[in-house]
Short mmCIF file of C-alpha atoms and ligand atoms in Angstrom, two decimals:
data_model
loop_
_atom_site.label_atom_id
_atom_site.label_comp_id
_atom_site.label_asym_id
_atom_site.label_seq_id
_atom_site.Cartn_x
_atom_site.Cartn_y
_atom_site.Cartn_z
CA MET I 1 -20.39 -12.63 8.17
CA THR I 2 -19.80 -15.20 5.23
CA THR I 3 -22.26 -17.15 4.69
CA GLU I 4 -21.61 -21.37 4.05
CA LEU I 5 -20.88 -21.01 -0.02
CA GLN I 6 -18.85 -17.99 0.35
CA ASN I 7 -16.28 -19.51 2.90
CA GLU I 8 -16.17 -22.36 0.54
CA ILE I 9 -14.95 -20.23 -2.04
CA ILE I 10 -12.60 -18.52 -0.19
CA GLN I 11 -11.26 -22.20 1.25
CA LEU I 12 -11.13 -23.39 -1.98
CA LYS I 13 -8.97 -19.90 -3.37
CA GLU I 14 -6.53 -21.04 -0.06
CA GLU I 15 -5.75 -24.61 -1.95
CA LYS I 16 -5.61 -23.46 -4.99
CA ASN I 17 -3.32 -20.10 -4.80
CA ALA I 18 -5.75 -18.15 -6.23
CA ILE I 19 -6.62 -14.84 -6.28
CA ILE I 20 -10.47 -13.06 -6.83
CA LEU I 21 -10.40 -9.79 -9.05
CA ALA I 22 -12.98 -8.03 -9.07
CA HIS I 23 -15.47 -5.10 -11.12
CA ASN I 24 -16.73 -2.41 -8.65
CA TYR I 25 -19.96 -3.67 -11.43
CA GLN I 26 -20.09 -7.33 -10.05
CA PRO I 27 -22.64 -8.43 -7.12
CA LYS I 28 -22.69 -7.72 -3.60
CA GLU I 29 -22.46 -10.88 -2.31
CA ILE I 30 -18.87 -11.32 -5.11
CA GLN I 31 -17.30 -8.12 -3.68
CA GLU I 32 -17.76 -9.44 -0.21
CA ILE I 33 -14.96 -12.51 -1.53
CA ALA I 34 -13.14 -10.56 -3.55
CA ASP I 35 -9.20 -9.64 -3.24
CA PHE I 36 -9.40 -6.73 -5.06
CA LEU I 37 -11.96 -4.52 -6.11
CA GLY I 38 -11.43 -1.81 -8.87
CA ASP I 39 -12.04 -0.39 -12.30
CA SER I 40 -10.44 -1.14 -14.77
CA LEU I 41 -7.12 0.75 -14.92
CA GLU I 42 -7.20 -0.82 -11.71
CA LEU I 43 -7.91 -4.28 -12.76
CA CYS I 44 -5.41 -3.70 -14.86
CA MET I 45 -2.44 -2.42 -12.89
CA LYS I 46 -3.36 -5.42 -9.50
CA ALA I 47 -3.13 -8.13 -12.52
CA LYS I 48 0.35 -6.71 -14.07
CA GLU I 49 1.51 -7.35 -10.45
CA ILE I 50 0.35 -10.58 -9.63
CA ASP I 51 3.43 -13.12 -9.59
CA ASP I 52 3.08 -15.27 -6.00
CA LYS I 53 -0.22 -16.86 -7.46
CA ASP I 54 -1.33 -19.82 -9.69
CA ILE I 55 -4.96 -19.29 -10.78
CA ILE I 56 -6.55 -15.62 -11.41
CA VAL I 57 -10.24 -15.63 -11.34
CA PHE I 58 -11.60 -13.10 -12.76
CA CYS I 59 -15.29 -11.27 -12.18
CA GLY I 60 -15.95 -8.96 -14.35
CA VAL I 61 -16.22 -8.45 -18.52
CA ASP I 62 -14.46 -10.29 -21.74
CA PHE I 63 -12.26 -7.63 -22.05
CA MET I 64 -10.60 -7.35 -18.64
CA ALA I 65 -10.19 -11.07 -17.80
CA GLU I 66 -8.63 -11.63 -21.49
CA THR I 67 -6.00 -8.34 -20.61
CA ALA I 68 -5.58 -10.01 -16.90
CA TYR I 69 -3.92 -12.64 -19.12
CA MET I 70 -2.38 -10.79 -21.61
CA LEU I 71 -0.07 -9.75 -18.34
CA ASN I 72 0.06 -13.23 -17.18
CA PRO I 73 0.03 -15.94 -20.57
CA ASP I 74 1.96 -18.28 -17.69
CA LYS I 75 -0.92 -18.44 -15.80
CA LYS I 76 -4.90 -19.95 -15.63
CA VAL I 77 -7.56 -17.16 -15.76
CA LEU I 78 -10.71 -18.06 -15.09
CA ILE I 79 -14.22 -16.11 -15.83
CA PRO I 80 -16.73 -18.02 -13.88
CA ASP I 81 -19.34 -17.53 -16.82
CA ILE I 82 -17.64 -17.14 -20.23
CA GLU I 83 -20.59 -15.45 -21.77
CA ALA I 84 -19.82 -12.44 -20.14
CA GLU I 85 -19.36 -9.72 -22.31
CA CYS I 86 -19.37 -5.94 -23.02
CA PRO I 87 -20.94 -5.60 -25.83
CA MET I 88 -19.82 -2.15 -26.60
CA ALA I 89 -16.61 -3.88 -27.26
CA HIS I 90 -17.77 -6.14 -29.72
CA MET I 91 -18.44 -2.80 -31.88
CA LEU I 92 -15.29 -2.49 -33.48
CA THR I 93 -13.71 -5.28 -35.29
CA GLY I 94 -9.69 -5.69 -35.96
CA GLU I 95 -10.90 -5.17 -40.07
CA GLN I 96 -12.53 -1.64 -39.06
CA VAL I 97 -9.34 -0.30 -37.26
CA ILE I 98 -7.34 -1.78 -40.38
CA GLU I 99 -9.95 0.26 -42.66
CA ALA I 100 -10.01 3.35 -40.72
CA LYS I 101 -5.28 3.05 -40.43
CA LYS I 102 -5.85 2.89 -44.38
CA LYS I 103 -8.06 6.19 -44.60
CA TYR I 104 -5.97 8.30 -41.94
CA PRO I 105 -2.22 6.86 -42.16
CA ASP I 106 -0.95 9.39 -40.22
CA ALA I 107 -3.20 9.19 -37.74
CA ALA I 108 -2.48 7.64 -33.58
CA VAL I 109 -4.72 4.73 -32.75
CA CYS I 110 -5.83 4.34 -29.05
CA LEU I 111 -8.55 2.05 -28.10
CA TYR I 112 -10.31 2.04 -24.96
CA VAL I 113 -9.86 -1.32 -22.93
CA ASN I 114 -13.61 -2.07 -23.96
CA SER I 115 -12.36 -4.00 -26.91
CA LEU I 116 -11.72 -7.19 -28.34
CA GLY I 117 -7.85 -8.26 -28.43
CA GLU I 118 -7.91 -8.36 -32.35
CA ALA I 119 -8.32 -4.16 -32.30
CA LYS I 120 -6.35 -4.26 -30.11
CA ALA I 121 -3.69 -5.81 -32.00
CA GLU I 122 -4.03 -2.60 -34.69
CA SER I 123 -3.75 -0.48 -31.49
CA ASP I 124 -0.80 1.73 -30.60
CA ILE I 125 -2.00 2.76 -27.29
CA LEU I 126 -5.45 1.69 -25.28
CA CYS I 127 -6.79 3.62 -22.42
CA THR I 128 -9.41 3.72 -19.85
CA SER I 129 -11.89 6.16 -18.46
CA GLY I 130 -9.22 6.56 -15.89
CA ASN I 131 -6.28 7.26 -17.42
CA VAL I 132 -7.85 9.03 -21.23
CA LYS I 133 -6.37 12.86 -20.33
CA LYS I 134 -3.30 11.14 -19.54
CA VAL I 135 -2.96 9.05 -22.10
CA VAL I 136 -4.42 11.00 -25.08
CA GLU I 137 -1.33 13.75 -23.63
CA SER I 138 1.37 10.82 -24.08
CA ILE I 139 0.52 10.95 -28.12
CA GLU I 140 2.54 12.63 -30.21
CA GLU I 141 0.63 12.58 -33.55
CA ASP I 142 -1.81 15.34 -34.47
CA THR I 143 -5.01 13.04 -35.33
CA ILE I 144 -5.73 10.24 -33.21
CA LEU I 145 -8.80 7.48 -34.21
CA PHE I 146 -10.54 6.91 -30.87
CA GLY I 147 -12.81 3.39 -30.22
CA PRO I 148 -15.01 1.85 -29.70
CA ASP I 149 -16.97 4.07 -26.90
CA THR I 150 -17.85 8.30 -28.96
CA ASN I 151 -19.06 9.24 -25.17
CA LEU I 152 -15.51 8.64 -24.04
CA GLY I 153 -13.67 10.22 -27.60
CA GLU I 154 -16.58 13.09 -26.44
CA PHE I 155 -15.18 13.65 -23.67
CA VAL I 156 -11.78 14.10 -23.84
CA GLN I 157 -11.84 15.99 -26.79
CA PRO I 158 -11.62 19.42 -24.66
CA PHE I 159 -8.54 18.65 -22.83
CA THR I 160 -6.65 18.32 -26.15
CA ASP I 161 -5.40 19.74 -29.39
CA LYS I 162 -5.35 17.28 -30.96
CA LYS I 163 -7.75 16.04 -33.75
CA ILE I 164 -10.15 12.73 -32.07
CA ILE I 165 -11.69 10.70 -34.86
CA PRO I 166 -14.33 7.93 -33.39
CA ILE I 167 -14.37 4.69 -34.66
CA PRO I 168 -16.91 3.14 -35.61
CA GLY I 169 -18.46 6.10 -35.17
CA ASP I 170 -21.28 5.24 -33.04
CA GLY I 171 -20.10 2.58 -30.19
CA HIS I 172 -21.70 2.92 -27.06
CA CYS I 173 -22.51 1.51 -23.58
CA TYR I 174 -25.92 0.61 -23.47
CA VAL I 175 -25.97 0.57 -19.72
CA HIS I 176 -24.82 4.64 -19.66
CA LYS I 177 -27.35 5.75 -22.79
CA LEU I 178 -29.69 5.46 -20.64
CA PHE I 179 -29.13 8.46 -18.57
CA HIS I 180 -31.21 11.66 -19.91
CA LYS I 181 -30.82 15.46 -19.65
CA GLU I 182 -34.09 14.68 -17.70
CA ASP I 183 -33.27 12.56 -15.21
CA ILE I 184 -30.39 14.90 -14.04
CA ASP I 185 -32.82 17.50 -13.07
CA ASP I 186 -35.39 15.27 -12.16
CA ALA I 187 -31.85 13.99 -9.44
CA ARG I 188 -31.33 18.00 -9.26
CA LYS I 189 -35.07 18.46 -7.35
CA LYS I 190 -35.07 15.39 -5.30
CA TYR I 191 -31.77 15.86 -4.29
CA PRO I 192 -30.38 19.59 -4.14
CA ASN I 193 -28.36 18.97 -1.56
CA ALA I 194 -26.17 15.80 -3.40
CA GLU I 195 -23.21 16.13 -6.11
CA ILE I 196 -24.03 14.32 -9.36
CA ILE I 197 -21.48 12.31 -10.55
CA ILE I 198 -21.43 10.71 -13.62
CA HIS I 199 -19.22 8.30 -16.06
CA PRO I 200 -17.65 9.47 -19.35
CA GLU I 201 -19.15 6.96 -21.54
CA SER I 202 -22.23 8.44 -20.68
CA ASN I 203 -24.09 10.96 -23.62
CA LYS I 204 -22.07 14.53 -23.83
CA GLU I 205 -25.19 16.16 -23.21
CA VAL I 206 -25.72 15.05 -19.52
CA GLN I 207 -21.71 14.80 -19.12
CA ASP I 208 -22.07 18.56 -19.55
CA MET I 209 -24.89 18.77 -16.86
CA ALA I 210 -23.10 16.84 -13.87
CA ASP I 211 -20.91 17.92 -11.55
CA TYR I 212 -18.15 15.35 -11.91
CA VAL I 213 -17.29 13.18 -14.69
CA LEU I 214 -15.34 10.41 -13.73
CA SER I 215 -14.31 6.81 -13.60
CA THR I 216 -15.90 4.33 -11.54
CA GLY I 217 -12.23 4.66 -9.65
CA GLY I 218 -12.27 8.48 -9.97
CA MET I 219 -16.00 8.34 -7.92
CA LEU I 220 -14.56 6.15 -5.23
CA SER I 221 -11.54 8.44 -3.98
CA HIS I 222 -13.50 11.62 -5.38
CA ILE I 223 -16.40 10.87 -2.43
CA ARG I 224 -13.46 9.30 0.02
CA ASP I 225 -12.57 12.94 0.03
CA SER I 226 -15.25 14.95 -0.14
CA GLU I 227 -16.62 16.97 2.63
CA LYS I 228 -19.89 16.39 0.74
CA GLN I 229 -22.35 14.52 2.42
CA GLU I 230 -24.87 13.47 -0.90
CA PHE I 231 -24.20 11.55 -4.07
CA VAL I 232 -26.40 10.88 -7.24
CA ILE I 233 -24.45 8.22 -8.69
CA GLY I 234 -24.42 8.52 -12.16
CA THR I 235 -23.18 4.42 -13.37
CA GLU I 236 -23.99 0.61 -12.88
CA VAL I 237 -25.93 0.74 -9.79
CA ASP I 238 -23.48 -1.57 -7.94
CA LEU I 239 -20.81 1.04 -7.59
CA ILE I 240 -23.06 1.90 -4.65
CA THR I 241 -22.72 -1.58 -2.77
CA ARG I 242 -19.04 -0.78 -2.96
CA LEU I 243 -19.27 2.81 -1.54
CA GLU I 244 -21.50 1.84 1.27
CA ALA I 245 -19.48 -0.79 2.33
CA GLU I 246 -16.13 1.58 2.32
CA PHE I 247 -18.15 5.05 3.10
CA PRO I 248 -21.51 4.18 4.85
CA ASP I 249 -21.44 7.32 6.50
CA LYS I 250 -22.41 8.95 3.30
CA THR I 251 -25.63 8.91 1.46
CA TYR I 252 -26.32 7.77 -2.60
CA TYR I 253 -28.63 7.70 -4.83
CA PRO I 254 -28.53 6.24 -8.34
CA LEU I 255 -29.32 8.23 -11.14
CA LEU I 256 -31.24 5.05 -12.45
CA GLU I 257 -32.30 2.01 -10.72
CA GLY I 258 -31.93 0.86 -14.10
CA ALA I 259 -28.43 1.03 -14.96
CA ILE I 260 -27.52 -2.64 -14.57
CA CYS I 261 -24.97 -4.28 -16.90
CA LYS I 262 -26.17 -7.49 -17.56
CA THR I 263 -23.64 -9.17 -18.42
CA MET I 264 -21.02 -8.24 -15.31
CA LYS I 265 -24.28 -9.52 -13.03
CA LEU I 266 -23.86 -13.42 -15.29
CA HIS I 267 -21.15 -14.35 -12.32
CA THR I 268 -22.21 -15.91 -9.42
CA LEU I 269 -21.39 -16.82 -5.85
CA GLU I 270 -22.27 -20.95 -7.68
CA LYS I 271 -20.18 -20.38 -10.90
CA LEU I 272 -17.42 -18.68 -9.14
CA LYS I 273 -17.05 -21.98 -6.59
CA ASP I 274 -17.45 -24.30 -9.89
CA CYS I 275 -14.90 -22.56 -12.44
CA LEU I 276 -12.58 -22.57 -8.84
CA VAL I 277 -13.53 -26.89 -8.11
CA ASN I 278 -13.20 -27.12 -11.85
CA GLU I 279 -10.37 -24.53 -13.20
CA GLU I 280 -12.68 -23.81 -15.99
CA PRO I 281 -14.42 -21.56 -18.40
CA LEU I 282 -10.77 -20.52 -19.23
CA ILE I 283 -9.59 -17.57 -20.58
CA THR I 284 -6.79 -17.21 -22.70
CA VAL I 285 -6.01 -15.24 -26.30
CA PRO I 286 -4.03 -16.78 -29.20
CA GLU I 287 -1.00 -16.22 -28.96
CA ASP I 288 -0.17 -13.36 -31.72
CA ILE I 289 -2.80 -11.20 -31.20
CA ALA I 290 -1.73 -11.40 -27.64
CA GLU I 291 2.01 -10.53 -29.05
CA ARG I 292 0.42 -7.52 -30.74
CA SER I 293 -1.44 -6.41 -28.30
CA ILE I 294 1.17 -6.23 -25.25
CA SER I 295 2.57 -3.50 -25.76
CA ALA I 296 -0.09 -0.68 -26.30
CA VAL I 297 -1.07 -2.40 -23.00
CA GLU I 298 2.17 -2.09 -21.64
CA ARG I 299 2.22 1.59 -22.94
CA MET I 300 -0.52 2.93 -21.50
CA LEU I 301 0.56 1.33 -18.27
CA ASP I 302 3.52 3.83 -18.52
CA ALA I 303 1.75 6.84 -19.83
CA SER I 304 -0.87 5.91 -16.47
CA LYS I 305 2.03 6.70 -14.18
P1 13P Y 401 -14.38 1.97 -15.10
O1 13P Y 401 -12.82 1.53 -15.46
O2 13P Y 401 -14.39 3.42 -15.02
O3 13P Y 401 -14.65 1.19 -14.15
O4 13P Y 401 -15.26 1.84 -15.92
C1 13P Y 401 -15.39 0.50 -16.89
C2 13P Y 401 -16.47 0.10 -18.01
O5 13P Y 401 -16.91 -0.84 -18.76
C3 13P Y 401 -17.25 0.91 -17.15
O6 13P Y 401 -19.11 0.82 -17.89
FE1 SF4 Y 402 -19.52 -2.77 -21.03
FE2 SF4 Y 402 -21.27 -1.00 -20.70
FE3 SF4 Y 402 -20.98 -2.81 -18.90
FE4 SF4 Y 402 -18.99 -1.33 -19.09
S1 SF4 Y 402 -21.13 -1.71 -18.12
S2 SF4 Y 402 -19.20 -3.21 -18.98
S3 SF4 Y 402 -19.46 -0.29 -21.29
S4 SF4 Y 402 -21.86 -3.00 -21.24
#
């Protein structure tokens, strides 16, 4: 049953010919009325194919909405709370990428989509947790400057002969950094029949102890196809909201109840309604940054096919 506020948003969205895209970490009340839910890659692919809408409301963090804008510069891209930033993206500046390129002139630059526009503008190709293996495989150079997430770089290293050099070297997600070896040990004891699935933004030692290391979208498709009944979920807790809605016959345990991305939770139904009424806050990307970043976005989308 949708609430009055949810119904008002649905009506406004239709009146304004808008679409609501939301990341898998959004709170339940937003997930319930989103037109499309997904991981970073799925959201990016969806944003690329939107042609019949005037407004995109992006319930996620800054870098995701910026990518949607780069792919749709003629549309209004709104974000319910403009403060919704990914701290990891802010760990690598454009200047740092330029400096790394000077040091390794023959290397390719592959950046996680969780990065600033000014850093993307200096990159050759982007990647997400869902396509990082394919993207790295598509790169010709033998050395890859990879950032800002050091853990994602360590995740992909065993799958390639190329040398991955992390930039800035200590980039990380504070939410996934919360997981420790002891949490996996505890979960194995507590839920002996459950499969443990972890996100590649987690520390490598934790990744190595899990049964699977997957993006949030990867977790969804794995669980959909799995014969297992119980799963320990090593990522932000609201992925479980989506899993419970889509596959209610299975049981999910968070690896840590406290794995909450605070900025993802800044969006509320009230702010979502206000942003549709006022048609702001608007997300934009300076033209020169968008022009210099779009080929890295497109190259990533091509490599993901
Ligand atoms: P996914 O692309 O796996 O959804 O990850 C995005 C993210 O920010 C994880 O913290
Ligand atoms: Fe950024 Fe981590 Fe939040 Fe993902 S979970 S948006 S990487 S802070």
